């Protein structure tokens, strides 16, 4: 399931984050597995950066207040978000699949079920730089407005095409879902979307809506891992 969400960041948050990013230090060749490093050519904020902790907190606050993202991903664990930059000189990230296991700061590991990119540059600010995702439905090209986020299965083959003009700023993260199976996660997301629409039309107390909400919660109980 590939799903996108607009306006995850407010204009004020986006502007403040971009100011921090433009003043930050950047490094090459970090945060990738041995195979992915062969096709990775971009810049990333290193762990030693003074602004990284604050930037991460801003992103996590935005995720936590966006119920649609929580519904689609149902995150159990989230790797602290990282930030990347693509320019003409450091322009692309070739075809790769994200590593299955990622270390968390406490020494435990996270299974990557869902990958996500939060776009921090508008499409008019750069040429190229599309996120291309290859899944069972074919190849999809994603280039969202600044402040918008796309989530997709971590097992998908994907790439960032070369930036040929301007600069592409972004935030990327990996999540372990409470619902490991992609198809079950998709069905629950579709059901939750329908339930939200019914609540708006019928109200929370509608008898059938109460019953359907119970079914949704029991399916989550049956399928979740925590």
mmCIF file with all atom_site columns, C-alpha atoms in Angstrom:
data_model
loop_
_atom_site.group_PDB
_atom_site.id
_atom_site.type_symbol
_atom_site.label_atom_id
_atom_site.label_alt_id
_atom_site.label_comp_id
_atom_site.label_asym_id
_atom_site.label_entity_id
_atom_site.label_seq_id
_atom_site.pdbx_PDB_ins_code
_atom_site.Cartn_x
_atom_site.Cartn_y
_atom_site.Cartn_z
_atom_site.occupancy
_atom_site.B_iso_or_equiv
_atom_site.pdbx_formal_charge
_atom_site.auth_seq_id
_atom_site.auth_comp_id
_atom_site.auth_asym_id
_atom_site.auth_atom_id
_atom_site.pdbx_PDB_model_num
ATOM 1   C CA . UNK A 1 1   ? 0.000   0.000   0.000   1.00 0.00 ? 1   UNK A CA 1
ATOM 2   C CA . UNK A 1 2   ? 1.375   3.388   -1.051  1.00 0.00 ? 2   UNK A CA 1
ATOM 3   C CA . UNK A 1 3   ? -0.482  6.241   0.609   1.00 0.00 ? 3   UNK A CA 1
ATOM 4   C CA . UNK A 1 4   ? 0.223   9.973   0.873   1.00 0.00 ? 4   UNK A CA 1
ATOM 5   C CA . UNK A 1 5   ? -0.864  12.679  3.318   1.00 0.00 ? 5   UNK A CA 1
ATOM 6   C CA . UNK A 1 6   ? -0.930  16.427  2.665   1.00 0.00 ? 6   UNK A CA 1
ATOM 7   C CA . UNK A 1 7   ? -0.059  19.210  5.124   1.00 0.00 ? 7   UNK A CA 1
ATOM 8   C CA . UNK A 1 8   ? 1.574   17.039  7.775   1.00 0.00 ? 8   UNK A CA 1
ATOM 9   C CA . UNK A 1 9   ? 3.572   20.134  8.716   1.00 0.00 ? 9   UNK A CA 1
ATOM 10  C CA . UNK A 1 10  ? 2.045   23.582  9.106   1.00 0.00 ? 10  UNK A CA 1
ATOM 11  C CA . UNK A 1 11  ? 3.551   26.379  6.958   1.00 0.00 ? 11  UNK A CA 1
ATOM 12  C CA . UNK A 1 12  ? 5.154   27.832  10.093  1.00 0.00 ? 12  UNK A CA 1
ATOM 13  C CA . UNK A 1 13  ? 6.710   24.496  11.072  1.00 0.00 ? 13  UNK A CA 1
ATOM 14  C CA . UNK A 1 14  ? 7.948   23.924  7.555   1.00 0.00 ? 14  UNK A CA 1
ATOM 15  C CA . UNK A 1 15  ? 9.570   27.361  7.351   1.00 0.00 ? 15  UNK A CA 1
ATOM 16  C CA . UNK A 1 16  ? 11.283  26.924  10.732  1.00 0.00 ? 16  UNK A CA 1
ATOM 17  C CA . UNK A 1 17  ? 12.534  23.457  9.806   1.00 0.00 ? 17  UNK A CA 1
ATOM 18  C CA . UNK A 1 18  ? 13.937  24.652  6.497   1.00 0.00 ? 18  UNK A CA 1
ATOM 19  C CA . UNK A 1 19  ? 15.836  27.454  8.269   1.00 0.00 ? 19  UNK A CA 1
ATOM 20  C CA . UNK A 1 20  ? 17.426  24.859  10.544  1.00 0.00 ? 20  UNK A CA 1
ATOM 21  C CA . UNK A 1 21  ? 18.271  22.589  7.617   1.00 0.00 ? 21  UNK A CA 1
ATOM 22  C CA . UNK A 1 22  ? 19.932  25.374  5.641   1.00 0.00 ? 22  UNK A CA 1
ATOM 23  C CA . UNK A 1 23  ? 22.156  26.140  8.633   1.00 0.00 ? 23  UNK A CA 1
ATOM 24  C CA . UNK A 1 24  ? 22.987  22.506  9.421   1.00 0.00 ? 24  UNK A CA 1
ATOM 25  C CA . UNK A 1 25  ? 26.095  20.499  8.622   1.00 0.00 ? 25  UNK A CA 1
ATOM 26  C CA . UNK A 1 26  ? 25.789  17.693  6.081   1.00 0.00 ? 26  UNK A CA 1
ATOM 27  C CA . UNK A 1 27  ? 27.795  14.527  5.443   1.00 0.00 ? 27  UNK A CA 1
ATOM 28  C CA . UNK A 1 28  ? 28.085  11.931  2.684   1.00 0.00 ? 28  UNK A CA 1
ATOM 29  C CA . UNK A 1 29  ? 27.880  8.155   2.695   1.00 0.00 ? 29  UNK A CA 1
ATOM 30  C CA . UNK A 1 30  ? 26.100  7.402   5.991   1.00 0.00 ? 30  UNK A CA 1
ATOM 31  C CA . UNK A 1 31  ? 22.988  5.430   7.029   1.00 0.00 ? 31  UNK A CA 1
ATOM 32  C CA . UNK A 1 32  ? 22.852  2.746   4.349   1.00 0.00 ? 32  UNK A CA 1
ATOM 33  C CA . UNK A 1 33  ? 23.574  -0.962  4.101   1.00 0.00 ? 33  UNK A CA 1
ATOM 34  C CA . UNK A 1 34  ? 26.578  -2.299  2.136   1.00 0.00 ? 34  UNK A CA 1
ATOM 35  C CA . UNK A 1 35  ? 24.573  -2.861  -1.053  1.00 0.00 ? 35  UNK A CA 1
ATOM 36  C CA . UNK A 1 36  ? 22.632  0.419   -0.871  1.00 0.00 ? 36  UNK A CA 1
ATOM 37  C CA . UNK A 1 37  ? 25.841  2.395   -0.331  1.00 0.00 ? 37  UNK A CA 1
ATOM 38  C CA . UNK A 1 38  ? 26.921  1.403   -3.834  1.00 0.00 ? 38  UNK A CA 1
ATOM 39  C CA . UNK A 1 39  ? 24.046  3.415   -5.357  1.00 0.00 ? 39  UNK A CA 1
ATOM 40  C CA . UNK A 1 40  ? 23.649  6.158   -2.750  1.00 0.00 ? 40  UNK A CA 1
ATOM 41  C CA . UNK A 1 41  ? 24.870  9.650   -3.582  1.00 0.00 ? 41  UNK A CA 1
ATOM 42  C CA . UNK A 1 42  ? 23.243  12.246  -1.339  1.00 0.00 ? 42  UNK A CA 1
ATOM 43  C CA . UNK A 1 43  ? 23.874  14.230  1.819   1.00 0.00 ? 43  UNK A CA 1
ATOM 44  C CA . UNK A 1 44  ? 22.566  13.506  5.301   1.00 0.00 ? 44  UNK A CA 1
ATOM 45  C CA . UNK A 1 45  ? 22.621  15.283  8.664   1.00 0.00 ? 45  UNK A CA 1
ATOM 46  C CA . UNK A 1 46  ? 25.014  13.286  10.904  1.00 0.00 ? 46  UNK A CA 1
ATOM 47  C CA . UNK A 1 47  ? 24.131  12.106  14.418  1.00 0.00 ? 47  UNK A CA 1
ATOM 48  C CA . UNK A 1 48  ? 26.604  14.628  15.859  1.00 0.00 ? 48  UNK A CA 1
ATOM 49  C CA . UNK A 1 49  ? 24.557  17.589  14.557  1.00 0.00 ? 49  UNK A CA 1
ATOM 50  C CA . UNK A 1 50  ? 23.298  20.066  17.159  1.00 0.00 ? 50  UNK A CA 1
ATOM 51  C CA . UNK A 1 51  ? 19.943  20.515  15.393  1.00 0.00 ? 51  UNK A CA 1
ATOM 52  C CA . UNK A 1 52  ? 19.082  16.857  14.725  1.00 0.00 ? 52  UNK A CA 1
ATOM 53  C CA . UNK A 1 53  ? 17.331  16.186  18.050  1.00 0.00 ? 53  UNK A CA 1
ATOM 54  C CA . UNK A 1 54  ? 15.049  19.211  17.677  1.00 0.00 ? 54  UNK A CA 1
ATOM 55  C CA . UNK A 1 55  ? 14.242  18.402  14.054  1.00 0.00 ? 55  UNK A CA 1
ATOM 56  C CA . UNK A 1 56  ? 13.323  14.858  15.001  1.00 0.00 ? 56  UNK A CA 1
ATOM 57  C CA . UNK A 1 57  ? 11.028  16.031  17.779  1.00 0.00 ? 57  UNK A CA 1
ATOM 58  C CA . UNK A 1 58  ? 9.215   18.350  15.367  1.00 0.00 ? 58  UNK A CA 1
ATOM 59  C CA . UNK A 1 59  ? 8.574   15.480  12.955  1.00 0.00 ? 59  UNK A CA 1
ATOM 60  C CA . UNK A 1 60  ? 7.396   13.107  15.686  1.00 0.00 ? 60  UNK A CA 1
ATOM 61  C CA . UNK A 1 61  ? 4.957   15.705  17.026  1.00 0.00 ? 61  UNK A CA 1
ATOM 62  C CA . UNK A 1 62  ? 3.537   16.137  13.533  1.00 0.00 ? 62  UNK A CA 1
ATOM 63  C CA . UNK A 1 63  ? 3.106   12.364  13.093  1.00 0.00 ? 63  UNK A CA 1
ATOM 64  C CA . UNK A 1 64  ? 1.430   11.944  16.462  1.00 0.00 ? 64  UNK A CA 1
ATOM 65  C CA . UNK A 1 65  ? -1.214  14.567  15.731  1.00 0.00 ? 65  UNK A CA 1
ATOM 66  C CA . UNK A 1 66  ? -2.094  13.107  12.309  1.00 0.00 ? 66  UNK A CA 1
ATOM 67  C CA . UNK A 1 67  ? -4.580  10.248  12.917  1.00 0.00 ? 67  UNK A CA 1
ATOM 68  C CA . UNK A 1 68  ? -4.679  9.304   9.236   1.00 0.00 ? 68  UNK A CA 1
ATOM 69  C CA . UNK A 1 69  ? -0.990  8.361   9.339   1.00 0.00 ? 69  UNK A CA 1
ATOM 70  C CA . UNK A 1 70  ? -1.456  6.421   12.559  1.00 0.00 ? 70  UNK A CA 1
ATOM 71  C CA . UNK A 1 71  ? -4.366  4.561   10.960  1.00 0.00 ? 71  UNK A CA 1
ATOM 72  C CA . UNK A 1 72  ? -2.460  3.694   7.784   1.00 0.00 ? 72  UNK A CA 1
ATOM 73  C CA . UNK A 1 73  ? 0.780   2.596   9.456   1.00 0.00 ? 73  UNK A CA 1
ATOM 74  C CA . UNK A 1 74  ? -0.286  1.594   12.997  1.00 0.00 ? 74  UNK A CA 1
ATOM 75  C CA . UNK A 1 75  ? 3.298   2.081   14.201  1.00 0.00 ? 75  UNK A CA 1
ATOM 76  C CA . UNK A 1 76  ? 4.705   0.014   17.034  1.00 0.00 ? 76  UNK A CA 1
ATOM 77  C CA . UNK A 1 77  ? 8.222   1.484   16.808  1.00 0.00 ? 77  UNK A CA 1
ATOM 78  C CA . UNK A 1 78  ? 9.686   4.314   14.744  1.00 0.00 ? 78  UNK A CA 1
ATOM 79  C CA . UNK A 1 79  ? 13.370  4.821   13.982  1.00 0.00 ? 79  UNK A CA 1
ATOM 80  C CA . UNK A 1 80  ? 14.328  8.425   14.868  1.00 0.00 ? 80  UNK A CA 1
ATOM 81  C CA . UNK A 1 81  ? 13.742  10.347  11.604  1.00 0.00 ? 81  UNK A CA 1
ATOM 82  C CA . UNK A 1 82  ? 16.723  11.358  9.473   1.00 0.00 ? 82  UNK A CA 1
ATOM 83  C CA . UNK A 1 83  ? 17.142  14.172  6.977   1.00 0.00 ? 83  UNK A CA 1
ATOM 84  C CA . UNK A 1 84  ? 18.654  14.166  3.508   1.00 0.00 ? 84  UNK A CA 1
ATOM 85  C CA . UNK A 1 85  ? 19.567  16.619  0.803   1.00 0.00 ? 85  UNK A CA 1
ATOM 86  C CA . UNK A 1 86  ? 19.926  16.106  -2.936  1.00 0.00 ? 86  UNK A CA 1
ATOM 87  C CA . UNK A 1 87  ? 21.759  18.569  -5.188  1.00 0.00 ? 87  UNK A CA 1
ATOM 88  C CA . UNK A 1 88  ? 23.261  18.411  -8.679  1.00 0.00 ? 88  UNK A CA 1
ATOM 89  C CA . UNK A 1 89  ? 26.554  17.225  -7.118  1.00 0.00 ? 89  UNK A CA 1
ATOM 90  C CA . UNK A 1 90  ? 24.937  14.746  -4.694  1.00 0.00 ? 90  UNK A CA 1
ATOM 91  C CA . UNK A 1 91  ? 21.973  13.947  -6.812  1.00 0.00 ? 91  UNK A CA 1
ATOM 92  C CA . UNK A 1 92  ? 20.416  10.529  -6.411  1.00 0.00 ? 92  UNK A CA 1
ATOM 93  C CA . UNK A 1 93  ? 19.826  7.248   -4.611  1.00 0.00 ? 93  UNK A CA 1
ATOM 94  C CA . UNK A 1 94  ? 19.697  4.321   -7.016  1.00 0.00 ? 94  UNK A CA 1
ATOM 95  C CA . UNK A 1 95  ? 17.379  1.317   -6.889  1.00 0.00 ? 95  UNK A CA 1
ATOM 96  C CA . UNK A 1 96  ? 17.476  -0.459  -3.519  1.00 0.00 ? 96  UNK A CA 1
ATOM 97  C CA . UNK A 1 97  ? 15.371  -2.157  -0.866  1.00 0.00 ? 97  UNK A CA 1
ATOM 98  C CA . UNK A 1 98  ? 15.578  -0.865  2.702   1.00 0.00 ? 98  UNK A CA 1
ATOM 99  C CA . UNK A 1 99  ? 17.342  -3.046  5.269   1.00 0.00 ? 99  UNK A CA 1
ATOM 100 C CA . UNK A 1 100 ? 14.987  -5.409  7.085   1.00 0.00 ? 100 UNK A CA 1
ATOM 101 C CA . UNK A 1 101 ? 16.362  -4.685  10.568  1.00 0.00 ? 101 UNK A CA 1
ATOM 102 C CA . UNK A 1 102 ? 17.459  -1.332  11.963  1.00 0.00 ? 102 UNK A CA 1
ATOM 103 C CA . UNK A 1 103 ? 19.084  -0.625  15.323  1.00 0.00 ? 103 UNK A CA 1
ATOM 104 C CA . UNK A 1 104 ? 17.290  1.665   17.775  1.00 0.00 ? 104 UNK A CA 1
ATOM 105 C CA . UNK A 1 105 ? 19.141  4.033   20.146  1.00 0.00 ? 105 UNK A CA 1
ATOM 106 C CA . UNK A 1 106 ? 18.483  1.701   23.112  1.00 0.00 ? 106 UNK A CA 1
ATOM 107 C CA . UNK A 1 107 ? 20.281  -1.188  21.387  1.00 0.00 ? 107 UNK A CA 1
ATOM 108 C CA . UNK A 1 108 ? 17.135  -3.081  20.381  1.00 0.00 ? 108 UNK A CA 1
ATOM 109 C CA . UNK A 1 109 ? 16.098  -3.645  16.781  1.00 0.00 ? 109 UNK A CA 1
ATOM 110 C CA . UNK A 1 110 ? 13.179  -2.603  14.630  1.00 0.00 ? 110 UNK A CA 1
ATOM 111 C CA . UNK A 1 111 ? 11.765  -4.625  11.723  1.00 0.00 ? 111 UNK A CA 1
ATOM 112 C CA . UNK A 1 112 ? 11.149  -2.235  8.841   1.00 0.00 ? 112 UNK A CA 1
ATOM 113 C CA . UNK A 1 113 ? 7.571   -2.738  7.646   1.00 0.00 ? 113 UNK A CA 1
ATOM 114 C CA . UNK A 1 114 ? 6.874   0.793   6.389   1.00 0.00 ? 114 UNK A CA 1
ATOM 115 C CA . UNK A 1 115 ? 9.198   3.452   4.973   1.00 0.00 ? 115 UNK A CA 1
ATOM 116 C CA . UNK A 1 116 ? 8.145   7.083   4.726   1.00 0.00 ? 116 UNK A CA 1
ATOM 117 C CA . UNK A 1 117 ? 9.408   10.280  3.129   1.00 0.00 ? 117 UNK A CA 1
ATOM 118 C CA . UNK A 1 118 ? 8.354   13.724  4.337   1.00 0.00 ? 118 UNK A CA 1
ATOM 119 C CA . UNK A 1 119 ? 8.975   16.199  1.520   1.00 0.00 ? 119 UNK A CA 1
ATOM 120 C CA . UNK A 1 120 ? 10.526  19.500  2.662   1.00 0.00 ? 120 UNK A CA 1
ATOM 121 C CA . UNK A 1 121 ? 11.012  21.149  -0.748  1.00 0.00 ? 121 UNK A CA 1
ATOM 122 C CA . UNK A 1 122 ? 8.241   22.061  -3.185  1.00 0.00 ? 122 UNK A CA 1
ATOM 123 C CA . UNK A 1 123 ? 8.344   20.401  -6.641  1.00 0.00 ? 123 UNK A CA 1
ATOM 124 C CA . UNK A 1 124 ? 9.021   23.772  -8.319  1.00 0.00 ? 124 UNK A CA 1
ATOM 125 C CA . UNK A 1 125 ? 12.275  24.139  -6.371  1.00 0.00 ? 125 UNK A CA 1
ATOM 126 C CA . UNK A 1 126 ? 14.059  21.292  -8.138  1.00 0.00 ? 126 UNK A CA 1
ATOM 127 C CA . UNK A 1 127 ? 14.004  19.184  -11.278 1.00 0.00 ? 127 UNK A CA 1
ATOM 128 C CA . UNK A 1 128 ? 14.245  15.395  -11.127 1.00 0.00 ? 128 UNK A CA 1
ATOM 129 C CA . UNK A 1 129 ? 14.362  13.936  -7.639  1.00 0.00 ? 129 UNK A CA 1
ATOM 130 C CA . UNK A 1 130 ? 11.216  11.807  -7.979  1.00 0.00 ? 130 UNK A CA 1
ATOM 131 C CA . UNK A 1 131 ? 10.739  8.986   -5.508  1.00 0.00 ? 131 UNK A CA 1
ATOM 132 C CA . UNK A 1 132 ? 10.021  5.969   -7.714  1.00 0.00 ? 132 UNK A CA 1
ATOM 133 C CA . UNK A 1 133 ? 8.487   2.927   -6.040  1.00 0.00 ? 133 UNK A CA 1
ATOM 134 C CA . UNK A 1 134 ? 8.135   -0.407  -7.822  1.00 0.00 ? 134 UNK A CA 1
ATOM 135 C CA . UNK A 1 135 ? 5.463   -2.713  -6.407  1.00 0.00 ? 135 UNK A CA 1
ATOM 136 C CA . UNK A 1 136 ? 2.910   -5.246  -7.637  1.00 0.00 ? 136 UNK A CA 1
ATOM 137 C CA . UNK A 1 137 ? 0.938   -2.449  -9.341  1.00 0.00 ? 137 UNK A CA 1
ATOM 138 C CA . UNK A 1 138 ? 3.950   -1.303  -11.338 1.00 0.00 ? 138 UNK A CA 1
ATOM 139 C CA . UNK A 1 139 ? 6.165   1.749   -10.982 1.00 0.00 ? 139 UNK A CA 1
ATOM 140 C CA . UNK A 1 140 ? 4.789   4.808   -9.204  1.00 0.00 ? 140 UNK A CA 1
ATOM 141 C CA . UNK A 1 141 ? 6.493   8.206   -9.273  1.00 0.00 ? 141 UNK A CA 1
ATOM 142 C CA . UNK A 1 142 ? 6.009   10.443  -6.227  1.00 0.00 ? 142 UNK A CA 1
ATOM 143 C CA . UNK A 1 143 ? 6.904   14.134  -5.949  1.00 0.00 ? 143 UNK A CA 1
ATOM 144 C CA . UNK A 1 144 ? 4.762   15.823  -3.304  1.00 0.00 ? 144 UNK A CA 1
ATOM 145 C CA . UNK A 1 145 ? 4.423   19.391  -2.083  1.00 0.00 ? 145 UNK A CA 1
ATOM 146 C CA . UNK A 1 146 ? 6.553   20.463  0.871   1.00 0.00 ? 146 UNK A CA 1
ATOM 147 C CA . UNK A 1 147 ? 5.062   19.337  4.177   1.00 0.00 ? 147 UNK A CA 1
ATOM 148 C CA . UNK A 1 148 ? 3.437   16.223  2.658   1.00 0.00 ? 148 UNK A CA 1
ATOM 149 C CA . UNK A 1 149 ? 4.362   12.618  3.425   1.00 0.00 ? 149 UNK A CA 1
ATOM 150 C CA . UNK A 1 150 ? 4.260   9.337   1.514   1.00 0.00 ? 150 UNK A CA 1
ATOM 151 C CA . UNK A 1 151 ? 4.376   5.916   3.209   1.00 0.00 ? 151 UNK A CA 1
ATOM 152 C CA . UNK A 1 152 ? 5.075   2.653   1.380   1.00 0.00 ? 152 UNK A CA 1
ATOM 153 C CA . UNK A 1 153 ? 6.155   -0.942  2.150   1.00 0.00 ? 153 UNK A CA 1
ATOM 154 C CA . UNK A 1 154 ? 9.820   -1.130  3.110   1.00 0.00 ? 154 UNK A CA 1
ATOM 155 C CA . UNK A 1 155 ? 10.212  -4.264  0.998   1.00 0.00 ? 155 UNK A CA 1
ATOM 156 C CA . UNK A 1 156 ? 9.467   -2.322  -2.195  1.00 0.00 ? 156 UNK A CA 1
ATOM 157 C CA . UNK A 1 157 ? 12.254  -1.651  -4.679  1.00 0.00 ? 157 UNK A CA 1
ATOM 158 C CA . UNK A 1 158 ? 12.599  2.130   -4.903  1.00 0.00 ? 158 UNK A CA 1
ATOM 159 C CA . UNK A 1 159 ? 14.933  4.970   -5.894  1.00 0.00 ? 159 UNK A CA 1
ATOM 160 C CA . UNK A 1 160 ? 15.320  8.747   -5.927  1.00 0.00 ? 160 UNK A CA 1
ATOM 161 C CA . UNK A 1 161 ? 16.035  9.856   -9.482  1.00 0.00 ? 161 UNK A CA 1
ATOM 162 C CA . UNK A 1 162 ? 18.875  12.341  -10.145 1.00 0.00 ? 162 UNK A CA 1
ATOM 163 C CA . UNK A 1 163 ? 18.248  15.971  -9.252  1.00 0.00 ? 163 UNK A CA 1
ATOM 164 C CA . UNK A 1 164 ? 19.255  17.991  -12.306 1.00 0.00 ? 164 UNK A CA 1
ATOM 165 C CA . UNK A 1 165 ? 18.432  21.475  -10.988 1.00 0.00 ? 165 UNK A CA 1
ATOM 166 C CA . UNK A 1 166 ? 17.899  23.034  -7.565  1.00 0.00 ? 166 UNK A CA 1
ATOM 167 C CA . UNK A 1 167 ? 17.822  21.259  -4.210  1.00 0.00 ? 167 UNK A CA 1
ATOM 168 C CA . UNK A 1 168 ? 15.580  18.568  -2.722  1.00 0.00 ? 168 UNK A CA 1
ATOM 169 C CA . UNK A 1 169 ? 15.276  18.456  1.077   1.00 0.00 ? 169 UNK A CA 1
ATOM 170 C CA . UNK A 1 170 ? 13.503  15.616  2.810   1.00 0.00 ? 170 UNK A CA 1
ATOM 171 C CA . UNK A 1 171 ? 13.019  13.593  5.961   1.00 0.00 ? 171 UNK A CA 1
ATOM 172 C CA . UNK A 1 172 ? 12.882  9.804   5.872   1.00 0.00 ? 172 UNK A CA 1
ATOM 173 C CA . UNK A 1 173 ? 11.981  7.239   8.494   1.00 0.00 ? 173 UNK A CA 1
ATOM 174 C CA . UNK A 1 174 ? 11.301  3.542   9.049   1.00 0.00 ? 174 UNK A CA 1
ATOM 175 C CA . UNK A 1 175 ? 8.501   2.038   11.115  1.00 0.00 ? 175 UNK A CA 1
ATOM 176 C CA . UNK A 1 176 ? 7.604   -1.335  12.534  1.00 0.00 ? 176 UNK A CA 1
ATOM 177 C CA . UNK A 1 177 ? 3.855   -1.767  12.369  1.00 0.00 ? 177 UNK A CA 1
ATOM 178 C CA . UNK A 1 178 ? 1.618   -3.430  14.916  1.00 0.00 ? 178 UNK A CA 1
ATOM 179 C CA . UNK A 1 179 ? 0.115   -5.171  11.872  1.00 0.00 ? 179 UNK A CA 1
ATOM 180 C CA . UNK A 1 180 ? 2.947   -6.993  10.148  1.00 0.00 ? 180 UNK A CA 1
ATOM 181 C CA . UNK A 1 181 ? 1.008   -8.158  7.069   1.00 0.00 ? 181 UNK A CA 1
ATOM 182 C CA . UNK A 1 182 ? 0.681   -5.455  4.388   1.00 0.00 ? 182 UNK A CA 1
ATOM 183 C CA . UNK A 1 183 ? -2.700  -6.679  3.125   1.00 0.00 ? 183 UNK A CA 1
ATOM 184 C CA . UNK A 1 184 ? -4.224  -6.837  6.612   1.00 0.00 ? 184 UNK A CA 1
ATOM 185 C CA . UNK A 1 185 ? -2.906  -3.337  7.280   1.00 0.00 ? 185 UNK A CA 1
ATOM 186 C CA . UNK A 1 186 ? -4.521  -2.077  4.072   1.00 0.00 ? 186 UNK A CA 1
ATOM 187 C CA . UNK A 1 187 ? -7.886  -3.630  4.939   1.00 0.00 ? 187 UNK A CA 1
ATOM 188 C CA . UNK A 1 188 ? -7.855  -2.083  8.412   1.00 0.00 ? 188 UNK A CA 1
ATOM 189 C CA . UNK A 1 189 ? -6.961  1.322   6.985   1.00 0.00 ? 189 UNK A CA 1
ATOM 190 C CA . UNK A 1 190 ? -9.812  1.178   4.477   1.00 0.00 ? 190 UNK A CA 1
ATOM 191 C CA . UNK A 1 191 ? -12.226 0.070   7.211   1.00 0.00 ? 191 UNK A CA 1
ATOM 192 C CA . UNK A 1 192 ? -11.107 2.856   9.547   1.00 0.00 ? 192 UNK A CA 1
ATOM 193 C CA . UNK A 1 193 ? -11.557 5.445   6.775   1.00 0.00 ? 193 UNK A CA 1
ATOM 194 C CA . UNK A 1 194 ? -15.124 4.232   6.236   1.00 0.00 ? 194 UNK A CA 1
ATOM 195 C CA . UNK A 1 195 ? -15.814 4.300   9.969   1.00 0.00 ? 195 UNK A CA 1
ATOM 196 C CA . UNK A 1 196 ? -14.612 7.914   10.222  1.00 0.00 ? 196 UNK A CA 1
ATOM 197 C CA . UNK A 1 197 ? -16.934 8.941   7.395   1.00 0.00 ? 197 UNK A CA 1
ATOM 198 C CA . UNK A 1 198 ? -19.864 7.129   9.007   1.00 0.00 ? 198 UNK A CA 1
ATOM 199 C CA . UNK A 1 199 ? -19.193 8.838   12.356  1.00 0.00 ? 199 UNK A CA 1
ATOM 200 C CA . UNK A 1 200 ? -19.331 12.216  10.640  1.00 0.00 ? 200 UNK A CA 1
ATOM 201 C CA . UNK A 1 201 ? -22.658 11.318  8.997   1.00 0.00 ? 201 UNK A CA 1
ATOM 202 C CA . UNK A 1 202 ? -24.389 9.233   11.680  1.00 0.00 ? 202 UNK A CA 1
ATOM 203 C CA . UNK A 1 203 ? -22.792 10.197  14.984  1.00 0.00 ? 203 UNK A CA 1
ATOM 204 C CA . UNK A 1 204 ? -20.882 8.018   17.422  1.00 0.00 ? 204 UNK A CA 1
ATOM 205 C CA . UNK A 1 205 ? -23.981 6.452   19.018  1.00 0.00 ? 205 UNK A CA 1
ATOM 206 C CA . UNK A 1 206 ? -25.435 4.859   15.864  1.00 0.00 ? 206 UNK A CA 1
ATOM 207 C CA . UNK A 1 207 ? -26.077 1.186   16.722  1.00 0.00 ? 207 UNK A CA 1
ATOM 208 C CA . UNK A 1 208 ? -24.542 -0.357  13.595  1.00 0.00 ? 208 UNK A CA 1
ATOM 209 C CA . UNK A 1 209 ? -21.564 1.983   13.802  1.00 0.00 ? 209 UNK A CA 1
ATOM 210 C CA . UNK A 1 210 ? -20.881 0.831   17.341  1.00 0.00 ? 210 UNK A CA 1
ATOM 211 C CA . UNK A 1 211 ? -21.001 -2.787  16.139  1.00 0.00 ? 211 UNK A CA 1
ATOM 212 C CA . UNK A 1 212 ? -18.674 -2.126  13.191  1.00 0.00 ? 212 UNK A CA 1
ATOM 213 C CA . UNK A 1 213 ? -16.225 -0.267  15.437  1.00 0.00 ? 213 UNK A CA 1
ATOM 214 C CA . UNK A 1 214 ? -16.171 -3.308  17.685  1.00 0.00 ? 214 UNK A CA 1
ATOM 215 C CA . UNK A 1 215 ? -15.416 -5.539  14.696  1.00 0.00 ? 215 UNK A CA 1
ATOM 216 C CA . UNK A 1 216 ? -12.562 -3.243  13.655  1.00 0.00 ? 216 UNK A CA 1
ATOM 217 C CA . UNK A 1 217 ? -11.077 -3.292  17.153  1.00 0.00 ? 217 UNK A CA 1
ATOM 218 C CA . UNK A 1 218 ? -11.374 -7.069  17.396  1.00 0.00 ? 218 UNK A CA 1
ATOM 219 C CA . UNK A 1 219 ? -9.572  -7.478  14.080  1.00 0.00 ? 219 UNK A CA 1
ATOM 220 C CA . UNK A 1 220 ? -6.774  -5.243  15.379  1.00 0.00 ? 220 UNK A CA 1
ATOM 221 C CA . UNK A 1 221 ? -6.684  -7.374  18.539  1.00 0.00 ? 221 UNK A CA 1
ATOM 222 C CA . UNK A 1 222 ? -6.505  -10.561 16.467  1.00 0.00 ? 222 UNK A CA 1
ATOM 223 C CA . UNK A 1 223 ? -3.795  -9.388  14.054  1.00 0.00 ? 223 UNK A CA 1
ATOM 224 C CA . UNK A 1 224 ? -1.585  -7.063  16.104  1.00 0.00 ? 224 UNK A CA 1
ATOM 225 C CA . UNK A 1 225 ? 1.864   -7.881  17.453  1.00 0.00 ? 225 UNK A CA 1
ATOM 226 C CA . UNK A 1 226 ? 3.008   -6.047  20.588  1.00 0.00 ? 226 UNK A CA 1
#
